[in-house]
Coordinates of C-alpha atoms and ligand atoms in Angstrom, one line a residue:
X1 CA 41.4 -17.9 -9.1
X2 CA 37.7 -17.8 -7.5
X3 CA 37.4 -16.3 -4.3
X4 CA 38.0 -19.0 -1.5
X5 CA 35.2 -20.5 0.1
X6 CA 34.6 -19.7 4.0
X7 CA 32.1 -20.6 6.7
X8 CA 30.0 -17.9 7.8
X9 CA 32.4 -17.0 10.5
X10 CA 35.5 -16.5 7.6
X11 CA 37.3 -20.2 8.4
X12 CA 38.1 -21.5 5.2
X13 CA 36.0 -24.3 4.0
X14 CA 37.8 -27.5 2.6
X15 CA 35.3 -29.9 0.8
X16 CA 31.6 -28.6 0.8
X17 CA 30.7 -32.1 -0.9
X18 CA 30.9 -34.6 1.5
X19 CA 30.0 -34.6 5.1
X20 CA 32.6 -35.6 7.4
X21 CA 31.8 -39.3 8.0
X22 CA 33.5 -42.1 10.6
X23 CA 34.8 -44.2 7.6
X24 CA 33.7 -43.9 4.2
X25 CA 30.1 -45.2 4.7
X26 CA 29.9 -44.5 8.4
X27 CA 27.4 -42.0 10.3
X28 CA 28.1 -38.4 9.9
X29 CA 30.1 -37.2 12.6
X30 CA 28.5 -34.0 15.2
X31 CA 31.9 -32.3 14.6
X32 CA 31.0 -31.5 10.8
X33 CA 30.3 -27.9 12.3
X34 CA 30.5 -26.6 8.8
X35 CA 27.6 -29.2 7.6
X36 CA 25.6 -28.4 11.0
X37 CA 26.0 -24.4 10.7
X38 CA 24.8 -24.7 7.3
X39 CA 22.1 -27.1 7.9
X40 CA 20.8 -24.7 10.8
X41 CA 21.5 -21.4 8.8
X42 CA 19.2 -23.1 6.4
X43 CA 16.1 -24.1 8.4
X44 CA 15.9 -20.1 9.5
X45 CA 16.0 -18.7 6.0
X46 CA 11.9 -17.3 6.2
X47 CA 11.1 -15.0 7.9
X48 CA 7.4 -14.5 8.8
X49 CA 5.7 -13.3 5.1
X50 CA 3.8 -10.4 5.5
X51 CA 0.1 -10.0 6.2
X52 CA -0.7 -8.1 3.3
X53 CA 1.4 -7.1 0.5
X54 CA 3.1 -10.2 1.0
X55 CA 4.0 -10.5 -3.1
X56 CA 6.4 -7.8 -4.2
X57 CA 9.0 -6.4 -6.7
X58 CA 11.1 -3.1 -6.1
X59 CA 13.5 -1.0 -7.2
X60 CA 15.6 2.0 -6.9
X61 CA 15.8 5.6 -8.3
X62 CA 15.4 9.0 -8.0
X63 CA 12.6 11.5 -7.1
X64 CA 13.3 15.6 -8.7
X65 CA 11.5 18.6 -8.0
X66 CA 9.8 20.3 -11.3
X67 CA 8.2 23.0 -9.4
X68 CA 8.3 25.1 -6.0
X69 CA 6.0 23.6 -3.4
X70 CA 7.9 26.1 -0.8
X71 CA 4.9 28.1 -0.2
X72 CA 3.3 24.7 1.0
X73 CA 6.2 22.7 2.9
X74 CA 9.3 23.5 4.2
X75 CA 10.0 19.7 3.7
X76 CA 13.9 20.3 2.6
X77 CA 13.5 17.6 -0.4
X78 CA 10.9 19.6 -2.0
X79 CA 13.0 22.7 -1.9
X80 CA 14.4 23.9 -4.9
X81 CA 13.6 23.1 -8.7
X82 CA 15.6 20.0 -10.0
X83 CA 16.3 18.8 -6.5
X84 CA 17.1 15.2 -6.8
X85 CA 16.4 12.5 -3.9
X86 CA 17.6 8.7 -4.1
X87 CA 14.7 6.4 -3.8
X88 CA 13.3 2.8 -3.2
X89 CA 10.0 2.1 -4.7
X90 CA 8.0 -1.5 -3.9
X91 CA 4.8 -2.4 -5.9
X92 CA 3.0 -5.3 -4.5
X93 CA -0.4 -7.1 -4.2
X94 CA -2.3 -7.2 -1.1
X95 CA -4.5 -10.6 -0.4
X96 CA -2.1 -13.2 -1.6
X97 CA 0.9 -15.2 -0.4
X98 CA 4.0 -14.8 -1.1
X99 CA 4.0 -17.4 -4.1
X100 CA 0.6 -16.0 -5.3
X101 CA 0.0 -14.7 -8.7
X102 CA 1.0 -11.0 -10.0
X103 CA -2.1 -10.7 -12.2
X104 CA -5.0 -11.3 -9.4
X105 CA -7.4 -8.4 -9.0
X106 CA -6.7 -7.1 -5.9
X107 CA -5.8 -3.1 -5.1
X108 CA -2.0 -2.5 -6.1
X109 CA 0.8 -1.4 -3.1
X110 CA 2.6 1.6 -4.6
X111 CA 5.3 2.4 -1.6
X112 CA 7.8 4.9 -1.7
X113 CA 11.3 5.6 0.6
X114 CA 12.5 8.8 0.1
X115 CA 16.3 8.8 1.5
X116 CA 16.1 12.5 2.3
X117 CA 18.6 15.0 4.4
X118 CA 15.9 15.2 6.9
X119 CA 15.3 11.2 7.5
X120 CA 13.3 8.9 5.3
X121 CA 10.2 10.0 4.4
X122 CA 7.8 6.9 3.4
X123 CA 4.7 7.3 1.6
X124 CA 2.7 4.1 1.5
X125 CA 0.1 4.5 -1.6
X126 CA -1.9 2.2 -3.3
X127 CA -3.3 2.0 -7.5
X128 CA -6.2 3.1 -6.2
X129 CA -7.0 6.6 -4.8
X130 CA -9.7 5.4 -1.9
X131 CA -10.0 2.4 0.8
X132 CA -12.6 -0.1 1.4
X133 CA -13.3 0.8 5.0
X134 CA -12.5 4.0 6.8
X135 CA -11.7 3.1 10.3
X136 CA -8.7 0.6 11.5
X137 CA -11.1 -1.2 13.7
X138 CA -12.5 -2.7 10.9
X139 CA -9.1 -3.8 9.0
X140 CA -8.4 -7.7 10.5
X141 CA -11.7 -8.4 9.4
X142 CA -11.9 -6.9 6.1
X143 CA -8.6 -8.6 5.1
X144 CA -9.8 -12.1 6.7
X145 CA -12.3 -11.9 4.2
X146 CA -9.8 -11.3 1.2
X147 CA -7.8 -14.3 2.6
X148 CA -8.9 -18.2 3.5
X149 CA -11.3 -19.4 4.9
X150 CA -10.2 -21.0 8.5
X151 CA -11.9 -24.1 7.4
X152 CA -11.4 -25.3 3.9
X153 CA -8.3 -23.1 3.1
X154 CA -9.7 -22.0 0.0
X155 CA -11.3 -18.1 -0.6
X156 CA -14.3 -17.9 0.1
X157 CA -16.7 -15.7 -2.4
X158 CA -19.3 -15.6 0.7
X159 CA -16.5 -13.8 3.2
X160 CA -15.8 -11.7 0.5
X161 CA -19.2 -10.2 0.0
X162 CA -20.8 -10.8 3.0
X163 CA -18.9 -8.3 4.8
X164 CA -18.2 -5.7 1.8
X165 CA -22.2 -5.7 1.5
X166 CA -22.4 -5.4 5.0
X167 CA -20.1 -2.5 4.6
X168 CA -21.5 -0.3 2.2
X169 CA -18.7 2.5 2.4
X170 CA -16.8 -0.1 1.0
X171 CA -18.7 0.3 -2.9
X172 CA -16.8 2.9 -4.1
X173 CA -13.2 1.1 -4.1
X174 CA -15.1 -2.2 -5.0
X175 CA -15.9 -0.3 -8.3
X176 CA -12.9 0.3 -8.8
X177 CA -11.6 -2.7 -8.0
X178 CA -13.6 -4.8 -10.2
X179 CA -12.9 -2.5 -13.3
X180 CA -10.1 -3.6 -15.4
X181 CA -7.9 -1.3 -13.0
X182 CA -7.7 -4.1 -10.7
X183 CA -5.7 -5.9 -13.0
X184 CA -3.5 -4.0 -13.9
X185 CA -1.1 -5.4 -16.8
X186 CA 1.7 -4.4 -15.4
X187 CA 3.2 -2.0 -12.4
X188 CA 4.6 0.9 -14.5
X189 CA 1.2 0.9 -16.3
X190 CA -0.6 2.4 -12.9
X191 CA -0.9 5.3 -11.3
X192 CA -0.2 5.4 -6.8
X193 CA -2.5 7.9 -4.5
X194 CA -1.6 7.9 -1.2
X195 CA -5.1 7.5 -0.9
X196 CA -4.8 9.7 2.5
X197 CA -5.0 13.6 3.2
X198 CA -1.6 14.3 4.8
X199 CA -0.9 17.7 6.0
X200 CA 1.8 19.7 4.7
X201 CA 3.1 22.8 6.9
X202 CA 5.0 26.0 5.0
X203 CA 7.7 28.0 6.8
X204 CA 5.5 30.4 7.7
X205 CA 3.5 27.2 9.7
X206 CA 0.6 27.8 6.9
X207 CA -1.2 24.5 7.0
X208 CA -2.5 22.3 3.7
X209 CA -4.6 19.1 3.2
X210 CA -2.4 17.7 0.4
X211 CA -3.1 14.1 -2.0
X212 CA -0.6 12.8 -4.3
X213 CA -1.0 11.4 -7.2
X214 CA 1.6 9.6 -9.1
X215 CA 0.6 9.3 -13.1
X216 CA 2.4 6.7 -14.9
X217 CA 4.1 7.8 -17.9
X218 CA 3.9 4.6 -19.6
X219 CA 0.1 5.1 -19.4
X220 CA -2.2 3.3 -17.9
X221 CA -2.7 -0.6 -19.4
X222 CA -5.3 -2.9 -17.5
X223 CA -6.0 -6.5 -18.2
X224 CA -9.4 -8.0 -19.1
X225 CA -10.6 -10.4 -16.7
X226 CA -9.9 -13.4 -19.5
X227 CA -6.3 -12.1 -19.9
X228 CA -5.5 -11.6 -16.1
X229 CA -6.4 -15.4 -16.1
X230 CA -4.4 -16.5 -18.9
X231 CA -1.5 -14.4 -17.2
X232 CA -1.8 -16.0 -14.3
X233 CA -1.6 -19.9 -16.1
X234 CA 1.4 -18.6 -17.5
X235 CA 3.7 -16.1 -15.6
X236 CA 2.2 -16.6 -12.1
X237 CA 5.4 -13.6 -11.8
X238 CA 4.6 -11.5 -15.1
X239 CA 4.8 -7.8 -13.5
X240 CA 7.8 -9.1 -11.2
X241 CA 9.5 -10.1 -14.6
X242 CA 8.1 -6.9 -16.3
X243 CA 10.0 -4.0 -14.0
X244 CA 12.8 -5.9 -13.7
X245 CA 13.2 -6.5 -17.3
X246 CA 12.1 -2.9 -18.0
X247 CA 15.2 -1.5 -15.9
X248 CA 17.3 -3.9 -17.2
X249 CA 17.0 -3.0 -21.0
X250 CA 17.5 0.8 -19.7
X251 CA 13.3 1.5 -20.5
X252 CA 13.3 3.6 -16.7
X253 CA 9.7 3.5 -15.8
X254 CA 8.6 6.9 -15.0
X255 CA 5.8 8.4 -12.8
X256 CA 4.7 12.5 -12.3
X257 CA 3.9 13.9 -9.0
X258 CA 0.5 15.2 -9.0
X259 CA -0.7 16.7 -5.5
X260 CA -4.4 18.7 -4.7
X261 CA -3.8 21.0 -2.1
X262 CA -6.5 22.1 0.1
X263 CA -5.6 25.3 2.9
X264 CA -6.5 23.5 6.3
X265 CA -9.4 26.1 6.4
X266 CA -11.3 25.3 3.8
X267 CA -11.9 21.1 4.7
X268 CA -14.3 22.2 7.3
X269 CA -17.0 23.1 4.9
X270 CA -15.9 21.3 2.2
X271 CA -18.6 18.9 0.4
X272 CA -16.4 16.0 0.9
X273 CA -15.1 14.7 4.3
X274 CA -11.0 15.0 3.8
X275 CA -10.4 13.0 6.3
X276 CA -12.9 9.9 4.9
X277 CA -10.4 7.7 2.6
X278 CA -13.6 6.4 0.6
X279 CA -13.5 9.4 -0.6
X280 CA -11.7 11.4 -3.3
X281 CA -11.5 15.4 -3.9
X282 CA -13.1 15.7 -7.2
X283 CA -10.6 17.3 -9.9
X284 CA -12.7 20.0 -10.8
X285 CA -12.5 21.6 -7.3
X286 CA -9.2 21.1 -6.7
X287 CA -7.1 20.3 -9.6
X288 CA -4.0 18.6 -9.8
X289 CA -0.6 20.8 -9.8
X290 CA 2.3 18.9 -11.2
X291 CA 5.6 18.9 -8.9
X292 CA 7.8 16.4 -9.5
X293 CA 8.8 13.1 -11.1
X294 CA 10.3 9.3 -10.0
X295 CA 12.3 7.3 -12.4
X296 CA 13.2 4.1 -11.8
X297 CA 16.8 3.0 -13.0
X298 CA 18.2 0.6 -10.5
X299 CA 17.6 -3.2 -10.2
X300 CA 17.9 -4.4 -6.4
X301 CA 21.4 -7.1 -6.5
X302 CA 19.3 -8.8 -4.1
X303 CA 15.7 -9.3 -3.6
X304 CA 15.8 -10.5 -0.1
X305 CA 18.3 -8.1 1.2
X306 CA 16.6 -4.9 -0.7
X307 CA 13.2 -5.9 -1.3
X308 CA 12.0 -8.5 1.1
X309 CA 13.6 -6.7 3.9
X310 CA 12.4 -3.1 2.9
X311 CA 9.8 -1.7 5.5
X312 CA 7.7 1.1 4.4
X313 CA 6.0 3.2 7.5
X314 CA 3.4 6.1 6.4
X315 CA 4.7 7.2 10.0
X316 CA 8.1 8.0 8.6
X317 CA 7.4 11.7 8.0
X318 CA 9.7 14.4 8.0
X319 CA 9.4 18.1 9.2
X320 CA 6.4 20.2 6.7
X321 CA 4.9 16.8 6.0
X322 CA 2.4 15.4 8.5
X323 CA -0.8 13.0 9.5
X324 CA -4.3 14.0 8.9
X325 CA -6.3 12.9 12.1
X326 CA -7.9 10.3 8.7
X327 CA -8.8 7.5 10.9
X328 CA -7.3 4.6 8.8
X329 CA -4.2 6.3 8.6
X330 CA -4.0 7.1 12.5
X331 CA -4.3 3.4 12.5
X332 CA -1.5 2.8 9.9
X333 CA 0.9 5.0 11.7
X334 CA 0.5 2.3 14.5
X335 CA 0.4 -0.6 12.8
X336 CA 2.9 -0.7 10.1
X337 CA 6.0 -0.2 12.4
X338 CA 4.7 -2.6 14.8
X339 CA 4.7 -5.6 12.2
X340 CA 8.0 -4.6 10.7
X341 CA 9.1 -5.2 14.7
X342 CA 7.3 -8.5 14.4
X343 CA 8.9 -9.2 10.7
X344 CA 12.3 -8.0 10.9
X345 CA 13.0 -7.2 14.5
X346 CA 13.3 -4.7 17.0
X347 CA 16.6 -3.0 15.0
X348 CA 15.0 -3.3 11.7
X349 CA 15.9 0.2 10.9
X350 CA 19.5 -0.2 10.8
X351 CA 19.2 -3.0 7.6
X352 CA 20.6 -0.9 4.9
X353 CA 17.8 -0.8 3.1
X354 CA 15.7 0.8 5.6
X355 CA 18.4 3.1 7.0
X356 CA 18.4 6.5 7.2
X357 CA 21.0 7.2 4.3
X358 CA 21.1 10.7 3.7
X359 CA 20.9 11.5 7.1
X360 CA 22.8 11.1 10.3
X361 CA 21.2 8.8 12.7
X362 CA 21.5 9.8 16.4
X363 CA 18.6 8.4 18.6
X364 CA 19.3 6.9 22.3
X365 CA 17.9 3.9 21.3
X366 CA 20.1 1.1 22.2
X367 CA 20.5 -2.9 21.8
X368 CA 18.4 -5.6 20.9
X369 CA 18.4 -8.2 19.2
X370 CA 20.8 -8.1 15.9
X371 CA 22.1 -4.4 16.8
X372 CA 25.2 -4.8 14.2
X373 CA 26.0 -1.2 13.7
X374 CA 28.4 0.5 16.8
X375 CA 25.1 0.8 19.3
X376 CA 26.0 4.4 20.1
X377 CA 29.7 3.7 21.2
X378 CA 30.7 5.3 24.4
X379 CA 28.2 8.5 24.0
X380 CA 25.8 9.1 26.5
X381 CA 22.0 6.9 26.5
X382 CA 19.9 8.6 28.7
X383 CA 18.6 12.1 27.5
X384 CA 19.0 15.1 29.5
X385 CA 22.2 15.1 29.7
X386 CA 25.2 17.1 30.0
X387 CA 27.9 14.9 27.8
X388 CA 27.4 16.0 24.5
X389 CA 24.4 14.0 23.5
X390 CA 22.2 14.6 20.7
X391 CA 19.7 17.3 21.5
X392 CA 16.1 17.8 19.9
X393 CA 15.5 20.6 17.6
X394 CA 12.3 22.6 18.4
X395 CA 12.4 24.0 14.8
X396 CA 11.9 20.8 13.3
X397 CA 8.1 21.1 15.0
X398 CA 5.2 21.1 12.9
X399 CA 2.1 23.2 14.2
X400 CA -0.3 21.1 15.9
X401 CA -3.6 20.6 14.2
X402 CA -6.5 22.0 16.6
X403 CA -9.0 19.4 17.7
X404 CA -12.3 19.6 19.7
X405 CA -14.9 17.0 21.1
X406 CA -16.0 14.3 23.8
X407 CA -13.7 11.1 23.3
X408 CA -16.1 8.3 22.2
X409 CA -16.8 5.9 19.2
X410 CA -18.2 7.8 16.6
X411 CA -19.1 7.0 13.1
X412 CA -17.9 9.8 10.6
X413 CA -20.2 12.3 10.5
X414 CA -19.6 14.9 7.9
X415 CA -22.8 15.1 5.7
X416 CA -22.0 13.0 2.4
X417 CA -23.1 9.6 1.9
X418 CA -21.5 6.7 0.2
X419 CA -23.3 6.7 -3.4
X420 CA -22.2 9.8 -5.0
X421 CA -18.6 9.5 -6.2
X422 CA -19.1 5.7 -7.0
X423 CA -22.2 7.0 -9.0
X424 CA -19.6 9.7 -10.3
X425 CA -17.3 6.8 -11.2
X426 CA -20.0 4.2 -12.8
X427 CA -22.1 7.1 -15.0
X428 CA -19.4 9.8 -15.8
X429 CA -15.6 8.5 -16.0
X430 CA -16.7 5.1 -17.0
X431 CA -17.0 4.1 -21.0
X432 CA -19.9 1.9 -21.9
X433 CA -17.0 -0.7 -22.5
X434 CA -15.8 -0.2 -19.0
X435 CA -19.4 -0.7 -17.5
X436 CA -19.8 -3.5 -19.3
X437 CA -16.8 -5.4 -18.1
X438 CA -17.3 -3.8 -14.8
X439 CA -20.4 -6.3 -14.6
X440 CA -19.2 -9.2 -16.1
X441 CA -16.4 -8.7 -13.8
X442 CA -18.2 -8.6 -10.6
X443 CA -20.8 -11.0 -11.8
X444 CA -18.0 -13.6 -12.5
X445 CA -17.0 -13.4 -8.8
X446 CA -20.7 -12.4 -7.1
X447 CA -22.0 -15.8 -8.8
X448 CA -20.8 -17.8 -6.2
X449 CA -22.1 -16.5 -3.1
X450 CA -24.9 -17.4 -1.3
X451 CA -28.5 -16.0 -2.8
X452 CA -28.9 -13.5 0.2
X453 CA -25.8 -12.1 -0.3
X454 CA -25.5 -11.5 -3.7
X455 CA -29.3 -9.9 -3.2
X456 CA -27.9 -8.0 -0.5
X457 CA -24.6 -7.0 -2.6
X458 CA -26.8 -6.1 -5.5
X459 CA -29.0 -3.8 -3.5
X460 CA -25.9 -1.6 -2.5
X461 CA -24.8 -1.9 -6.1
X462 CA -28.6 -0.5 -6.7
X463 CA -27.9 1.9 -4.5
X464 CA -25.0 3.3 -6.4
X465 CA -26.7 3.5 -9.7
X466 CA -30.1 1.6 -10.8
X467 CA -28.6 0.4 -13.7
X468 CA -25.5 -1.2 -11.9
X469 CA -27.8 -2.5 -9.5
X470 CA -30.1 -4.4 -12.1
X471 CA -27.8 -5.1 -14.5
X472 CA -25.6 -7.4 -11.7
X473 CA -28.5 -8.8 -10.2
X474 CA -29.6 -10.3 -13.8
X475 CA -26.0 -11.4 -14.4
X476 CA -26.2 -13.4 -11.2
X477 CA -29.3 -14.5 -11.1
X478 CA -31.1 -13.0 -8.8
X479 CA -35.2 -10.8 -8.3
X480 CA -34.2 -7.6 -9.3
X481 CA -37.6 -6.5 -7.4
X482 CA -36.4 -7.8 -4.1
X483 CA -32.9 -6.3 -4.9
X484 CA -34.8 -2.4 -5.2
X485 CA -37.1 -3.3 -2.2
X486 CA -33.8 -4.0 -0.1
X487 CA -32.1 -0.7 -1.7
X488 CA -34.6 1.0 0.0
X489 CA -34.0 0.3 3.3
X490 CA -31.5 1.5 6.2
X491 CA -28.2 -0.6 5.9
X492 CA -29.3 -2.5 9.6
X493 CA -32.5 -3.1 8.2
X494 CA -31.2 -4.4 5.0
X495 CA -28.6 -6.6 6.9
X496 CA -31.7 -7.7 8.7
X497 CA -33.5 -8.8 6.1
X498 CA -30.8 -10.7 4.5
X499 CA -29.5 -12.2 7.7
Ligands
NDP501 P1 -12.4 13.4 -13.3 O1 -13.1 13.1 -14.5 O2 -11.7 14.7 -13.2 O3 -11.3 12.3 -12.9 C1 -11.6 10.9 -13.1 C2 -10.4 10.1 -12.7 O4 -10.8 8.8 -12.8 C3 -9.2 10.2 -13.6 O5 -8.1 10.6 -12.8 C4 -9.0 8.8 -14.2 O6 -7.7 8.5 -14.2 C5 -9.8 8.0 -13.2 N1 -10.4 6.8 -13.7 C6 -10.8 6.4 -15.0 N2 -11.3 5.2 -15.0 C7 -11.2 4.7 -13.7 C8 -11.5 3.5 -13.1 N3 -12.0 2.5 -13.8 N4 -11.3 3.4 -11.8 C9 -10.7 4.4 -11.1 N5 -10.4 5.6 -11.6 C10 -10.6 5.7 -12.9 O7 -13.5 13.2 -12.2 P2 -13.5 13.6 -10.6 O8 -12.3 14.1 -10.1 O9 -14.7 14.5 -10.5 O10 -13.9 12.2 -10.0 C11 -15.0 11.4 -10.5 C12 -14.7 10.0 -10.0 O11 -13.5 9.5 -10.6 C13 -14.5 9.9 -8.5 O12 -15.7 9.8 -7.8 C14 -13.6 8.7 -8.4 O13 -14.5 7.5 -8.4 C15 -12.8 8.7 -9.7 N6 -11.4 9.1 -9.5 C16 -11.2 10.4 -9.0 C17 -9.9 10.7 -8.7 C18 -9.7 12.0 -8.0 O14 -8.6 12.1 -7.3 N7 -10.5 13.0 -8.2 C19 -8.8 9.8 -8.9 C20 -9.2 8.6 -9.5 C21 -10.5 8.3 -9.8 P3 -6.6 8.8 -15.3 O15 -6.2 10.2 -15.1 O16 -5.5 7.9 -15.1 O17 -7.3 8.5 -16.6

């Protein structure tokens, strides 16, 4: 017999067919409470979608150790060889709505919650191992310019490059955006790079820079530009379907951990700002040690309850894994709990998904709205105190980092500049093939900006490499002359000039 049907507060249900009606064709009566409490549990079903990385698929698994990190962390998941911690992975595209396609080119979320003895750890990486900007301040406006414009609703290919050309930092993730790894054909054919330097701290309170890389197994598979469209005519959903389906038949998409490590000491001189995400640490000075693997195995039961609910936070850390002072992520650490608050609610953390479940949870946080689990019972809420409360653990401390300076504004100021690992990118790791649809991609998007801007676009593509430069500004149509003349200059006096 099938299980009997109840209202949402257990009363058993008799007809769910017909409202309750004063005669047969009569109005419907207020005392239907089952018809209003589903009516009204209906009108709240959305929650607010997020900002970015509003279009997602997830799933669960493992992560295991395959080497010994312990002389750089003492985090206690990376402890021992074949060390095995339950996992919750979400892959997800940035600009676009919830509803949006899965094949747009747009960076790839690649987020990771590590249900660990110590608390969840969350590392919130993308496809792509820099950022388009490398201070928070700067984040509502880049992403309003991935998003609509406030007027006709539509994107807007003048947003888009006005202020990535007025951003010229910004060239070395936009080249690898518009290569075919921005579409990638599916999410186990990518890699994830925290994109960050993180610190990691030994038992000895040894300090590392750290990166991670996690290589897909499956190998890496892009689309063109012609079949991300046609993907998008016809599975709007095609890398949703693909990992579910994938987990489904058994095939367990697999990624390896890859991490550089840096000792602290050595950033300071280092030919590369760590702390500047538009910026990588080239593999030849500090190669990639393998240390681990994720497998996927387990399809969420239910996408809103596991997937739409899950809330990543790169502040989630747990002892011998820490922040850089990286600017972008400073901001993250902020910003990312703060919109799950706005999402999910103040007790968002206690939704299964997001729970701490490898490790006991004993804060003196208490109440607010939707608080379901026991709130703390009758233990103390007020810390000191002499009633048995939870107490801090000094131990768990990492080592500060040591900082120095007058606070103020201040653009980063390692000596690099901008140019060299795009030009890296574009004239060493790049096939002819990949330069060529590198262009076409670009110039299939550039076209319909205004004349300034794709000159002034072009210019910082000049910049980058001559070649690039030219060959973009001939796809799109405009004087390659004026495009060099405007290379030359300062970025302010190139943004005057094209003002
Ligand atoms: P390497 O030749 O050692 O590494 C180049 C890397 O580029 C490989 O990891 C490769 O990934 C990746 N790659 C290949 N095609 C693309 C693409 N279209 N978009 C983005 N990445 C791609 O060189 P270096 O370490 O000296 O770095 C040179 C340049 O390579 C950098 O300036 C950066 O632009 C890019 N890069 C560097 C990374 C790093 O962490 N050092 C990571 C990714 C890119 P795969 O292994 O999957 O083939």
């Amino acid at each position: 017999m099938a299980k009997k049907l109840t209202t949402g507060f257990g009363k058993p249900v008799d007809n769910d067919q017909n409202s309750q009606t004063a005669g047969p064709n009569g109005p419907v009566l207020m005392q239907d409470v089952h018809l209003l409490e589903k009516l009204g549990h209906f009108d709240r079903e959305r929650i607010p979608e997020r900002v970015v990385h509003a279009k997602g698929a997830g799933a669960h698994g493992y992560f295991e150790v395959t080497a010994d990190v312990t002389p750089y962390t003492k985090a206690a998941f990376l402890s021992e060889i074949g060390k095995k911690t339950e996992v919750f992975a979400r892959f997800s595209t940035v600009g676009g709505e919830k509803g949006s396609a899965d094949a747009e080119r747009d960076p790839r979320g690649f987020a990771i919650k590590f249900y660990t003895e110590e608390g969840n750890y969350d590392m919130t990486g993308n496809n792509t191992p820099v950022f388009f900007i490398r201070d928070p301040l700067k984040f509502a406006d880049f992403i309003h310019t991935q998003k609509r414009n406030p007027k006709t609703n539509l994107k807007d290919p003048d947003m888009f490059w006005d202020f990535l050309s007025l951003t010229p930092e910004s060239v070395h993730q936009v080249t690898v955006l518009f290569s075919d790894r921005g579409t990638p054909a599916t999410y186990r054919n990518m890699n994830g790079y925290s994109s960050h330097s993180y610190v990691w701290t030994n038992a000895a309170g040894e300090q590392f820079y750290v990166q991670y890389h996690f290589k897909t197994e499956q190998g890496i598979k892009n689309f063109t530009a012609a079949e991300a469209d046609a993907m998008k005519a016809k599975d709007p959903d095609h890398a949703t379907r693909d990992l579910f389906e994938a987990i489904e038949r058994g095939d367990f998409p697999v990624w390896r951990l890859e991490m550089q490590i840096m000792p602290v000491a050595e950033a300071e001189d280092y030919r590369f700002d760590v702390l500047d995400i538009t910026k990588v640490w080239p593999h030849a000075d500090y190669p990639p040690i393998v240390i681990g693997r994720m497998v996927l195995d387990r399809n969420p039961e239910n996408y809103f309850a596991e997937v739409e609910q899950s809330a990543f936070n790169p502040s989630n850390f747990v002892p011998g894994i820490g922040p850089s002072a990286d600017k972008m992520l400073q901001g993250r650490l902020f910003s990312y709990h703060d919109t799950h608050l706005h999402r999910l609610g103040t007790n968002y953390h206690l939704l299964p998904i997001n729970a701490p479940k490898n490790a006991p949870m004993a804060s003196y946080q208490r109440d607010g709205a939707m608080r379901h689990d026991a709130n703390g019972g009758d233990g103390p809420n007020y810390w000191p105190n002499s009633m048995g409360g939870p107490a801090p653990d000094p131990s768990s401390a990492d080592p500060g980092m040591p900082v120095t300076g007058a606070i103020g504004r201040t653009e980063y100021t390692h000596p690099n500049d901008d140019f060299v690992q795009p030009r890296a990118l574009f004239r060493d790791v790049m096939t002819a093939e990949d330069r060529d649809h590198l262009i076409s991609n670009i110039v299939g998007h550039l076209s319909n900006a205004q004349e300034r801007i794709r000159l002034r676009s072009c210019a910082v593509f000049y910049k980058v490499d001559p070649e690039y430069g030219t060959r973009v500004a001939e796809g799109v149509g405009v004087d390659v002359a004026e495009v060099k003349r405007l290379a030359a200059m300062s970025a302010e006096d190139r943004a005057a000039a094209t003002a």
